[in-house]
Every structure is written in structure tokens, then in C-alpha cells.
mmCIF file of C-alpha atoms in Angstrom:
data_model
loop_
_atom_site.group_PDB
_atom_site.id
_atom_site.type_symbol
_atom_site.label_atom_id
_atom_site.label_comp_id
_atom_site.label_asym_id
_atom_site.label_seq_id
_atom_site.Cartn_x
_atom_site.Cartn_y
_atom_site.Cartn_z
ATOM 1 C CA UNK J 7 91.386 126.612 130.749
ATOM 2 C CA UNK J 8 88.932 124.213 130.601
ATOM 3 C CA UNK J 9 90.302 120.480 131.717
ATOM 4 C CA UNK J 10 88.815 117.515 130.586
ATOM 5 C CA UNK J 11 89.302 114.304 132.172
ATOM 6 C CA UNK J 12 90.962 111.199 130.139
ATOM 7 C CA UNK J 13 90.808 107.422 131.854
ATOM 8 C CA UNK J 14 93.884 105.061 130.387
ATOM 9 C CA UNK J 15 93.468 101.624 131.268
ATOM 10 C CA UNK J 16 97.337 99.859 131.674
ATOM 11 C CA UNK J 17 97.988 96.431 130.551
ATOM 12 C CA UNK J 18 99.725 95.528 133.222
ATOM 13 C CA UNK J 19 101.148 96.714 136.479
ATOM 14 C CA UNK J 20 102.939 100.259 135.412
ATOM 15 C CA UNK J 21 106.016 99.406 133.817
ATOM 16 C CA UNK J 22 108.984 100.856 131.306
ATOM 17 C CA UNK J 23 106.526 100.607 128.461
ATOM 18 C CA UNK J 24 104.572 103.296 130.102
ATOM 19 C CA UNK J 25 107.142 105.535 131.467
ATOM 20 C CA UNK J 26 105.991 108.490 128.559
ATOM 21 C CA UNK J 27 102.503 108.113 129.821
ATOM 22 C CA UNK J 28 103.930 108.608 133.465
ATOM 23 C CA UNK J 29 106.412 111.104 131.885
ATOM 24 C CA UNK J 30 103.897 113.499 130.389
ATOM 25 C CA UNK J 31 101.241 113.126 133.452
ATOM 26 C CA UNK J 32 103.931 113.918 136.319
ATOM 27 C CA UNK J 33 105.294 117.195 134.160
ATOM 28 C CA UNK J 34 102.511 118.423 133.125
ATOM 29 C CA UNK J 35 102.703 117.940 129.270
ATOM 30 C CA UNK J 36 98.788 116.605 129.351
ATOM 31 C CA UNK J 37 97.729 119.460 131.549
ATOM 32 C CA UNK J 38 99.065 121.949 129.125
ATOM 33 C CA UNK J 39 96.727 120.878 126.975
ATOM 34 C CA UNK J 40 93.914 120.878 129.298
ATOM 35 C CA UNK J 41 94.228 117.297 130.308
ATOM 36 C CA UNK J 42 93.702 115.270 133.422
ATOM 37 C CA UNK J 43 94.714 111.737 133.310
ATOM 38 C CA UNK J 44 93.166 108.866 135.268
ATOM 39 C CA UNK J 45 95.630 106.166 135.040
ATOM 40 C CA UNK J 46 94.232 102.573 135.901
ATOM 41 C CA UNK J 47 95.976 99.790 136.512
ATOM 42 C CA UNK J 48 95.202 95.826 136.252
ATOM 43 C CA UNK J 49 95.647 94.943 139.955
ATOM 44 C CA UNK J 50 92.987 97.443 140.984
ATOM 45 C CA UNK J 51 90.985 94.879 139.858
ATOM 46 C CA UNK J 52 92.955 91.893 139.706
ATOM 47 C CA UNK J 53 92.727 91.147 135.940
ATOM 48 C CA UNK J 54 89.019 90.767 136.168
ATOM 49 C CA UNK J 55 88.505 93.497 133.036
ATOM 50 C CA UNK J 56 90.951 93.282 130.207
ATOM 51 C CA UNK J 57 91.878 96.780 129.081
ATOM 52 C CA UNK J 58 89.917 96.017 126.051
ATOM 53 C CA UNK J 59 86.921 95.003 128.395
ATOM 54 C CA UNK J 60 86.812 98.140 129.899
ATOM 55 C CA UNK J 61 87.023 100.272 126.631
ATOM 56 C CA UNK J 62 84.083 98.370 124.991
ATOM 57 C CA UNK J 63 82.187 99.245 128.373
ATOM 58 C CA UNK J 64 82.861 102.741 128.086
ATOM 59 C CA UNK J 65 84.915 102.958 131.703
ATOM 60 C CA UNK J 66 88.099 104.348 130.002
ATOM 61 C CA UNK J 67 88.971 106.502 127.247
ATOM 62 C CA UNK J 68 91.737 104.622 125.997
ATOM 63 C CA UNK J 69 93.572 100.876 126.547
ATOM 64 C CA UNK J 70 96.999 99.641 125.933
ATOM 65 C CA UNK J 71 96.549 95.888 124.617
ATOM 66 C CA UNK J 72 98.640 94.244 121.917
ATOM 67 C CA UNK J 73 97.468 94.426 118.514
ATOM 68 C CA UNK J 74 95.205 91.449 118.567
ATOM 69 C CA UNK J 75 92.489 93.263 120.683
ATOM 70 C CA UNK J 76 92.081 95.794 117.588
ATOM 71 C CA UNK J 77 91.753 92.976 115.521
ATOM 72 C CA UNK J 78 89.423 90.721 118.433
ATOM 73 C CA UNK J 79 87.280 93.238 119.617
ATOM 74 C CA UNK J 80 86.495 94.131 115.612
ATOM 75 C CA UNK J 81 85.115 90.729 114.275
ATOM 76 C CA UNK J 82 83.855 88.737 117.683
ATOM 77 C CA UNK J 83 80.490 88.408 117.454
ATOM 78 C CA UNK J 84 79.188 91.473 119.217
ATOM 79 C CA UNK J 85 82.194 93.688 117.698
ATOM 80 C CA UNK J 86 83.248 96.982 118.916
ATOM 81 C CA UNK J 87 84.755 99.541 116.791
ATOM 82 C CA UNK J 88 88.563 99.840 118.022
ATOM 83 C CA UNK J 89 91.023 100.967 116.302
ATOM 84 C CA UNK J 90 94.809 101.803 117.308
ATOM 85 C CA UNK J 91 96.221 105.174 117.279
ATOM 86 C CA UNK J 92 99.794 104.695 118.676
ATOM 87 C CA UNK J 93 102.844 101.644 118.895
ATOM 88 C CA UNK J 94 104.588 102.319 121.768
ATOM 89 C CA UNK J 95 107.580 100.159 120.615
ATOM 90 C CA UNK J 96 108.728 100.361 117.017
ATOM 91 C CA UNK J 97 110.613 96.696 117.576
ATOM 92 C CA UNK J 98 108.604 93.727 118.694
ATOM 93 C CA UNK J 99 110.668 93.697 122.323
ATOM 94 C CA UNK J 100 108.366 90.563 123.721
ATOM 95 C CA UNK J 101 109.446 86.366 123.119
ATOM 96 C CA UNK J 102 108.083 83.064 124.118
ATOM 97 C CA UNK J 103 110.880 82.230 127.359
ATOM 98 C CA UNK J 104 111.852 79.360 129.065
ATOM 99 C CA UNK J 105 114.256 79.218 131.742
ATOM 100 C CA UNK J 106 117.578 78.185 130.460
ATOM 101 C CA UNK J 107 117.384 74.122 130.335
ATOM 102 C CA UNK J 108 119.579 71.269 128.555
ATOM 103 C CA UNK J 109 115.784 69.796 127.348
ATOM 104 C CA UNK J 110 115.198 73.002 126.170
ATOM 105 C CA UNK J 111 116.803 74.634 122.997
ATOM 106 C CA UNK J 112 114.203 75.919 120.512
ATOM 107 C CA UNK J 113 110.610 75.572 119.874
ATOM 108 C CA UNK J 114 110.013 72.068 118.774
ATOM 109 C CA UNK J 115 111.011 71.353 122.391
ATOM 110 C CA UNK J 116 108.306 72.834 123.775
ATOM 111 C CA UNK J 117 106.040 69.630 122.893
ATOM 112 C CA UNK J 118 104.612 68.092 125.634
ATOM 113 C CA UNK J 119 105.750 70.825 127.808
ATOM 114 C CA UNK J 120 103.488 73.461 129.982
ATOM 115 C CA UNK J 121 102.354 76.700 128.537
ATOM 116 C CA UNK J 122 101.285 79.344 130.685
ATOM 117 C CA UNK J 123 98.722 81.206 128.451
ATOM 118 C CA UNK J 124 97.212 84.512 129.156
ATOM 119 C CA UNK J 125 94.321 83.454 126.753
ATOM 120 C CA UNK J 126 94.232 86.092 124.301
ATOM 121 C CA UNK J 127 92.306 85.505 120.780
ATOM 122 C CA UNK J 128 95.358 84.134 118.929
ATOM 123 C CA UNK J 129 97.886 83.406 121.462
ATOM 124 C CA UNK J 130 97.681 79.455 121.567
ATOM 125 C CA UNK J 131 97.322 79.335 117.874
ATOM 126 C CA UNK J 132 100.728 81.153 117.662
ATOM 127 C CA UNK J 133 102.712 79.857 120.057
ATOM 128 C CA UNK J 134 101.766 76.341 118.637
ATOM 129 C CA UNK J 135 102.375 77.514 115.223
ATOM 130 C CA UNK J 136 106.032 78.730 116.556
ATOM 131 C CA UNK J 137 106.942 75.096 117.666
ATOM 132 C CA UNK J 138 105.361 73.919 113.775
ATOM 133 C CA UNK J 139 107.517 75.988 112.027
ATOM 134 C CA UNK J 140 110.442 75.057 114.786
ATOM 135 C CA UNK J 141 109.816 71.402 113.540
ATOM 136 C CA UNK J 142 107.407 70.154 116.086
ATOM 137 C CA UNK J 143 103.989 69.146 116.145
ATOM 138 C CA UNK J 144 102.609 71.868 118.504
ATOM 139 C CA UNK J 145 101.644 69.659 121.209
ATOM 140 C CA UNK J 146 102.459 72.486 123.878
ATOM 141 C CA UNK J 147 99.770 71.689 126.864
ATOM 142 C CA UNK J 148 98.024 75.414 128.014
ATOM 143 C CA UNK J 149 97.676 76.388 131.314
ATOM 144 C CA UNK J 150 95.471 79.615 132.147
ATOM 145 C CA UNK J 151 96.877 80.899 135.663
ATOM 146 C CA UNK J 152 95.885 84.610 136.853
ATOM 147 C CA UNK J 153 97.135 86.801 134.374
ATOM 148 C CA UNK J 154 99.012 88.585 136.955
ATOM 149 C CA UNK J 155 100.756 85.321 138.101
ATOM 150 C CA UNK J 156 101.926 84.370 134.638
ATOM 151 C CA UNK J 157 105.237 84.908 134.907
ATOM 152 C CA UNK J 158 105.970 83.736 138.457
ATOM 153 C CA UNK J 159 104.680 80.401 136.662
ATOM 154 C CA UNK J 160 107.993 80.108 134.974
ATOM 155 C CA UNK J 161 109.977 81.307 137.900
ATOM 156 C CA UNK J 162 108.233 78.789 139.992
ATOM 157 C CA UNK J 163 108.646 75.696 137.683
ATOM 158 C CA UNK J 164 104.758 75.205 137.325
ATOM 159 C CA UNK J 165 104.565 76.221 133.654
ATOM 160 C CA UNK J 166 107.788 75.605 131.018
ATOM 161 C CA UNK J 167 107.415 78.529 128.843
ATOM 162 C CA UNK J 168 105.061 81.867 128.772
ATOM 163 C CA UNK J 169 105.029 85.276 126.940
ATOM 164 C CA UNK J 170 107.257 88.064 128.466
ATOM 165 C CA UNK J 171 108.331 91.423 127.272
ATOM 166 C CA UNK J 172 112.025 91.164 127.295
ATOM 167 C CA UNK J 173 112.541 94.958 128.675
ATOM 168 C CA UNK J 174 110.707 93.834 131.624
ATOM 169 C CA UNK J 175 110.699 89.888 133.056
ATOM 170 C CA UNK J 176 113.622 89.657 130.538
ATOM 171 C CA UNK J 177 115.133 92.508 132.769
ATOM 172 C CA UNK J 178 114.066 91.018 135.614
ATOM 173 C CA UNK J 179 115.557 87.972 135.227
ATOM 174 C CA UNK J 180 119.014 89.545 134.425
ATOM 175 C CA UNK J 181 118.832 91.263 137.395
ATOM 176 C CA UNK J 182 118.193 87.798 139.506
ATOM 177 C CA UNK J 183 120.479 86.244 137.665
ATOM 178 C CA UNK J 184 118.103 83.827 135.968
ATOM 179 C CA UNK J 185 119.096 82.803 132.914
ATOM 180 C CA UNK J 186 116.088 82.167 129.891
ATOM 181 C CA UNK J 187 115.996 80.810 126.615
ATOM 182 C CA UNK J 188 113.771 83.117 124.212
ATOM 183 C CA UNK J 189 112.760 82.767 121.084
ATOM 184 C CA UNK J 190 111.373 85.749 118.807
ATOM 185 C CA UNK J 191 108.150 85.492 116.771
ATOM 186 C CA UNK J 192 109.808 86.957 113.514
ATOM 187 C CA UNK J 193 112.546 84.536 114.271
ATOM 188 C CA UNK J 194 110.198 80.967 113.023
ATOM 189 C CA UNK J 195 108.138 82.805 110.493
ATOM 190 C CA UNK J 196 105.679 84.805 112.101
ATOM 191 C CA UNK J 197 105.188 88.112 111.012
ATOM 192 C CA UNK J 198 103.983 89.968 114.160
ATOM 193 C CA UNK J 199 102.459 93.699 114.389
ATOM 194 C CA UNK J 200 103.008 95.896 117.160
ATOM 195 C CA UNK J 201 102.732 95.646 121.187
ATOM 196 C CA UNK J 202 101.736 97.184 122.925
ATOM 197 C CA UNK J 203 99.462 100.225 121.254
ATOM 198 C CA UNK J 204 97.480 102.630 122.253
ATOM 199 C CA UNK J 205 93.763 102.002 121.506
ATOM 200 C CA UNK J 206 90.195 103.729 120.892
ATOM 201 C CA UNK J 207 86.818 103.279 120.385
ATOM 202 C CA UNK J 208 86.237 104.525 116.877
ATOM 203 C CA UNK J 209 83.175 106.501 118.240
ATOM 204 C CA UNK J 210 84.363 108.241 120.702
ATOM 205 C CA UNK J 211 87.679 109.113 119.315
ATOM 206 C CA UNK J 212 85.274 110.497 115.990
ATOM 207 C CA UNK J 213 83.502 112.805 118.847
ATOM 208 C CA UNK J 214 86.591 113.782 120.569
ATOM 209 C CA UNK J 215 89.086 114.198 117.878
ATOM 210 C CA UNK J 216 90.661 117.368 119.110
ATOM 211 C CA UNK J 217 90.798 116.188 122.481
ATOM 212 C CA UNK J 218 92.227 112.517 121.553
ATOM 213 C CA UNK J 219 94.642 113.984 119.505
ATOM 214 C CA UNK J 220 95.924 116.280 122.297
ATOM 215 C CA UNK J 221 96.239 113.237 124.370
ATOM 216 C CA UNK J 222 98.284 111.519 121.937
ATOM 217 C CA UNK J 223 100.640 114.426 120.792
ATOM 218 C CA UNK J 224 101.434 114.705 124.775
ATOM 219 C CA UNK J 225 102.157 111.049 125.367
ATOM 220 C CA UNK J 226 104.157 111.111 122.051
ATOM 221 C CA UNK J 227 105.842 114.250 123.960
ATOM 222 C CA UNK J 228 106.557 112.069 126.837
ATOM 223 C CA UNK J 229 108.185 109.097 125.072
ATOM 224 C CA UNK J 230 110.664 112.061 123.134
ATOM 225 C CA UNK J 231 111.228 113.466 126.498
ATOM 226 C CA UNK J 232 112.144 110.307 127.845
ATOM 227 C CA UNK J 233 114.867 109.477 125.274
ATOM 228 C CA UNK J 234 116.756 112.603 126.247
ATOM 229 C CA UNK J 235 116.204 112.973 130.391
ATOM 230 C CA UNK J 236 117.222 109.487 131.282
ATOM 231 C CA UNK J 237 117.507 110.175 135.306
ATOM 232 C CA UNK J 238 114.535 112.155 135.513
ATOM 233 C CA UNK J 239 112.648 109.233 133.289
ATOM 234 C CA UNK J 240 113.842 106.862 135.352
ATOM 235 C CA UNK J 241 113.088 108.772 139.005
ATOM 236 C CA UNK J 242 109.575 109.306 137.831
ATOM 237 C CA UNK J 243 108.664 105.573 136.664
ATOM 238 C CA UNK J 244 109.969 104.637 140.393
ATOM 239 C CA UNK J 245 107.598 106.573 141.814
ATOM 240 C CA UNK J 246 104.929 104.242 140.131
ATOM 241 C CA UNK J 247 106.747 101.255 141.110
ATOM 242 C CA UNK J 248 105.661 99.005 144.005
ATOM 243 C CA UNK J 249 108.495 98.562 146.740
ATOM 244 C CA UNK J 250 108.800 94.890 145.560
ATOM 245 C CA UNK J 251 109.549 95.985 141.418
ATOM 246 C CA UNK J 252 111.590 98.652 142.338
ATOM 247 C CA UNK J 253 114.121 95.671 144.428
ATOM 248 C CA UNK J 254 113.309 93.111 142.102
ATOM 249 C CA UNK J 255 114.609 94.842 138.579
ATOM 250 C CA UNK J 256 117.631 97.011 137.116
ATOM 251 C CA UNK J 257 115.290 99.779 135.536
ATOM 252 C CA UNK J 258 118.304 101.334 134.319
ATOM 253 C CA UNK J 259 119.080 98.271 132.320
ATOM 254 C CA UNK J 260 115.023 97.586 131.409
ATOM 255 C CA UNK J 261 115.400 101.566 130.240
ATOM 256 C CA UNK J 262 118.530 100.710 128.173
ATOM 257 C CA UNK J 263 116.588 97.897 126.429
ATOM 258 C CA UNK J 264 114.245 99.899 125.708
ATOM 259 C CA UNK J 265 114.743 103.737 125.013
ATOM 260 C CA UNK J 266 115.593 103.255 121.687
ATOM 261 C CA UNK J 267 112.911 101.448 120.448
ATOM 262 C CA UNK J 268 110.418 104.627 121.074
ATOM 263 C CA UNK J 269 111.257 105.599 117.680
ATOM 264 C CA UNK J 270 112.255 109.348 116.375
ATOM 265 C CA UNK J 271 110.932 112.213 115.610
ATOM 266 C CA UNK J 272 109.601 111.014 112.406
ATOM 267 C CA UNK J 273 108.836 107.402 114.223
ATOM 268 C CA UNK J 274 107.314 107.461 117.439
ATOM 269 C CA UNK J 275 104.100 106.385 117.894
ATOM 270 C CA UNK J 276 104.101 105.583 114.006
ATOM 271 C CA UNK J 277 102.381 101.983 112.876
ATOM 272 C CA UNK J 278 103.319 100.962 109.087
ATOM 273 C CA UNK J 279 101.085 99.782 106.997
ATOM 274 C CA UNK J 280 103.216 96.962 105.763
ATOM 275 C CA UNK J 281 103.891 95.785 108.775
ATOM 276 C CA UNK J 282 99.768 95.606 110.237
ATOM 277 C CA UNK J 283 99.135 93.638 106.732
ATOM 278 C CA UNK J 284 101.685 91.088 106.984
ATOM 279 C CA UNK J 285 100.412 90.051 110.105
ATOM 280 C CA UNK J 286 96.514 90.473 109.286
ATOM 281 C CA UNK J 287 97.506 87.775 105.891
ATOM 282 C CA UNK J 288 99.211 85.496 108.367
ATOM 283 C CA UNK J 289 96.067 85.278 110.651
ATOM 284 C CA UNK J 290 93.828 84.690 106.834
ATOM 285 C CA UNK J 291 95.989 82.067 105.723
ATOM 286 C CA UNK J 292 96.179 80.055 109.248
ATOM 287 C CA UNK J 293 92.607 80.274 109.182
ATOM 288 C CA UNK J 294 92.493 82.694 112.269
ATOM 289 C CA UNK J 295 90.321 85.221 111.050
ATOM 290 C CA UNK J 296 88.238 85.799 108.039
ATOM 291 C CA UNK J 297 89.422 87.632 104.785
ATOM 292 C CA UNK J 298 87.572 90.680 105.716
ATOM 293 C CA UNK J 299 90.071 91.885 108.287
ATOM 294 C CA UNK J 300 92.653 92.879 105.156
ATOM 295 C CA UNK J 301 89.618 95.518 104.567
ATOM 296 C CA UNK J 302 89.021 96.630 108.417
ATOM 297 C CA UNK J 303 90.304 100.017 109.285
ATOM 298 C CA UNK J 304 92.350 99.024 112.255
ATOM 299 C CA UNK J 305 94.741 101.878 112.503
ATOM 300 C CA UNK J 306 95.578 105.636 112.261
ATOM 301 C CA UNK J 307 98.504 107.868 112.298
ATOM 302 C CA UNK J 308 96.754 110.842 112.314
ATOM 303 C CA UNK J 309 96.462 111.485 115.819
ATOM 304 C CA UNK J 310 100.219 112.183 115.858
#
């Protein structure tokens, strides 16, 4: 069998939201498709490549990124062709948190307060839309700490609120016994798409179809597979973890938080039309991005 090498660049320190990548590498499920998988992880490098960074530079096949790099990486000025090809979560599982404070009790409160940012394209924008539509004035001062210090930020009282996945720092947290405050995009009117996906560069994936597809249908396999083999899922995103992760979080409870929201059969892996527009018409109308992105193609399912 002829193998052919793959390079996946993480989005963050491995984590549950990878566990059917790590799933299908550790048994095998890419090999039997004649598939060896480089995984790379942000603190090789310490953040100094985004994921989407490295795919426009050709060092990786694919990146996981939220949404907003397809969109980004599309119509900045010296665009790149990306487009996504799989939602790893079928429910938006991230939030804006705060640790749990009497000055603190929804968005509006954030004026005035610290942001810790990790810069992406629209990320300010939203966040200070969130406290608008909250009934503040979106005042919230940013702060742009190493990405991969974000969240100790909050933990550390130097920032007042930052973006967290709640199947991970929200796990975390439980686990410490830290209690946050979070508040949901969808929850004050904004319509978000999905994060984290799976992306490619339109070119390549258009000369490696077979072999992209393959890829996908394997991680898809791996997501199933975790669904149904809890210990083993578990045992095998351990072996991933640093010593420090694996004491500082419950993975059994960031697994329950999340399992479920890997979709189906039908699901997994699936992005919905109606659900990339209503977020591409909420960027038009808040002057984000220009009309043209309603008329990008920014997505497939056919890789599944």
C-alpha cells in the first residue's frame, strides 16, 4: 500500500475537540487508508503561525480554526482559497466567561472592563457587539496577551472576560472549582457558524480529492468511534495530554460535555447551509465584510 503523508495543524494544545483525530491516528483508521498523519501542535511554535498561517504557506495539509479564517483568509487582501470541509461540533460549545463576580452579570457589564482578545478578524467587533445588544455601549478595553496565555488571564485577574470553549476551560474550571459567568453568542443576537472546522486550501484539496476525502471519512470514523468507546476515547486523548492538563481537568466530565455534540450518523462532520448564511448576513449588515461573501464558496460536505 502506498502511504501518503497528511500534516494537521491543531488550534490549540491537543484537547477533547480533537480526540477523533487522535482516535483514528492511534487505531489505525487513517493508515487503513494509506494515511500517515503529522499532527502539529501550537506550542511547537508558541503561537507564532496561526493554523491558518501555516495552510496559506503550504506547511500543512489541513488546519482546525473557527469559521472566521474561511471567511478571513478568502477576502484579505492577498486571499487564499480556503474552504471548510468538516464542523467538529454540531452546537456552538464556546462563550465569552468571566469569573463569577457581583459587578458582573451579563454583557453590558463588561464596559470598561478588560478583554483578553486572541485577535482574530471579527472577534472584537463581536464581543463588543454582544455587550450592544446586552444594553451597553461596547466600551470593553482589548488586551492581546500570548494566545497560549489567554485564559490564565482570567484565572489570574489580569483580563475580566475572554473566549473559552466550555468543554475545555469551562471543564477546567469545574474541576478547580472556579466558578464563571458565560454568556452564549446565540444568546444576545448573534447568529454564529461553526467552531472549530476542519479546513483546506481549495487547490490542493481539488488535486488531492481522493486522498482528502479519505482523510476526512477516517476522522469522521474517529469522532463515531468515540461516541461509543468512551474509556478507550478517553485513555487515548491522555496520552496526548501534558502531565499538567491531565491534573488540571475532569476529561471524563469535558468528554460528557461534549460527546454528544459530534453529531450522528447522518450529522457528523455536516455544516448547514442555513446556518453558514445567517452568520455570513450578520457580518454584511455590521459592516464586517463585503456583500460578496453571501456568493463565496466557503464550504463542502462532500468530503464526508
Amino acid at each position: 500500500m502506498d502511504m501518503h503523508t497528511i500534516k494537521l495543524a491543531l488550534d490549540w494544545t491537543p484537547n477533547i475537540n480533537h480526540i477523533g483525530f487522535l482516535i483514528a491516528k492511534e487505531l489505525g483508521f487513517y493508515y487503513q487508508k494509506g494515511i500517515g498523519v503529522e499532527i502539529i501542535s501550537p506550542s511547537e511554535d508558541n503561537y507564532q503561525l496561526t493554523p491558518g498561517k501555516k495552510l496559506e504557506l503550504g506547511l500543512v495539509d489541513f488546519a482546525i480554526a473557527p469559521f472566521e479564517t474561511v471567511i478571513s483568509f478568502n477576502n484579505k487582501a492577498n486571499s487564499a482559497p480556503f474552504i471548510a470541509v468538516f464542523a467538529i461540533l454540531q452546537e456552538d460549545l464556546s462563550c465569552i466567561a468571566t469569573l463569577n463576580r457581583p459587578d458582573i452579570h451579563t454583557p453590558k457589564d463588561l464596559d470598561n472592563k478588560i478583554y483578553a482578545s486572541y485577535k482574530a478578524r471579527y472577534e472584537d467587533a463581536i464581543v463588543k457587539q454582544m455587550i450592544i445588544n446586552a444594553g451597553g455601549k461596547g466600551t470593553i478595553r482589548i488586551l492581546y496577551p500570548d494566545k497560549l496565555g489567554i485564559w490564565n488571564t482570567l484565572l489570574e485577574n489580569k483580563a475580566d472576560a475572554t473566549w473559552i470553549f466550555d468543554n475545555w476551560e469551562g471543564a477546567e474550571a469545574l474541576t478547580k472549582g472556579i466558578q464563571l459567568k458565560k454568556f452564549r453568542l446565540k444568546d444576545y443576537g448573534i447568529p454564529y457558524a461553526y467552531s472549530p472546522v476542519l479546513i483546506s486550501h481549495a487547490d490542493k484539496l481539488n488535486h488531492n480529492q481522493e486522498l482528502y476525502a479519505n482523510f476526512v471519512k477516517a476522522t469522521r470514523e474517529g469522532f463515531l468511534y468515540a461516541q461509543q468507546n468512551r474509556p478507550q476515547s478517553i485513555s487515548i486523548l491522555k496520552n496526548y495530554l501534558s502531565y499538567e492538563e491531565n491534573q488540571k481537568i475532569d476529561i471524563e466530565k469535558a468528554f460528557s460535555m461534549t460527546a454528544q455534540h459530534f453529531g450522528d450518523t447522518n450529522t457528523c462532520g455536516l455544516m448547514k447551509k442555513d446556518r453558514v448564511s445567517n452568520f455570513l448576513e450578520w457580518l454584511v449588515e455590521h459592516k464586517l465584510e463585503n456583500p460578496k461573501i453571501l456568493e463565496q464558496n466557503l464550504f463542502t460536505n462532500e468530503l464526508l
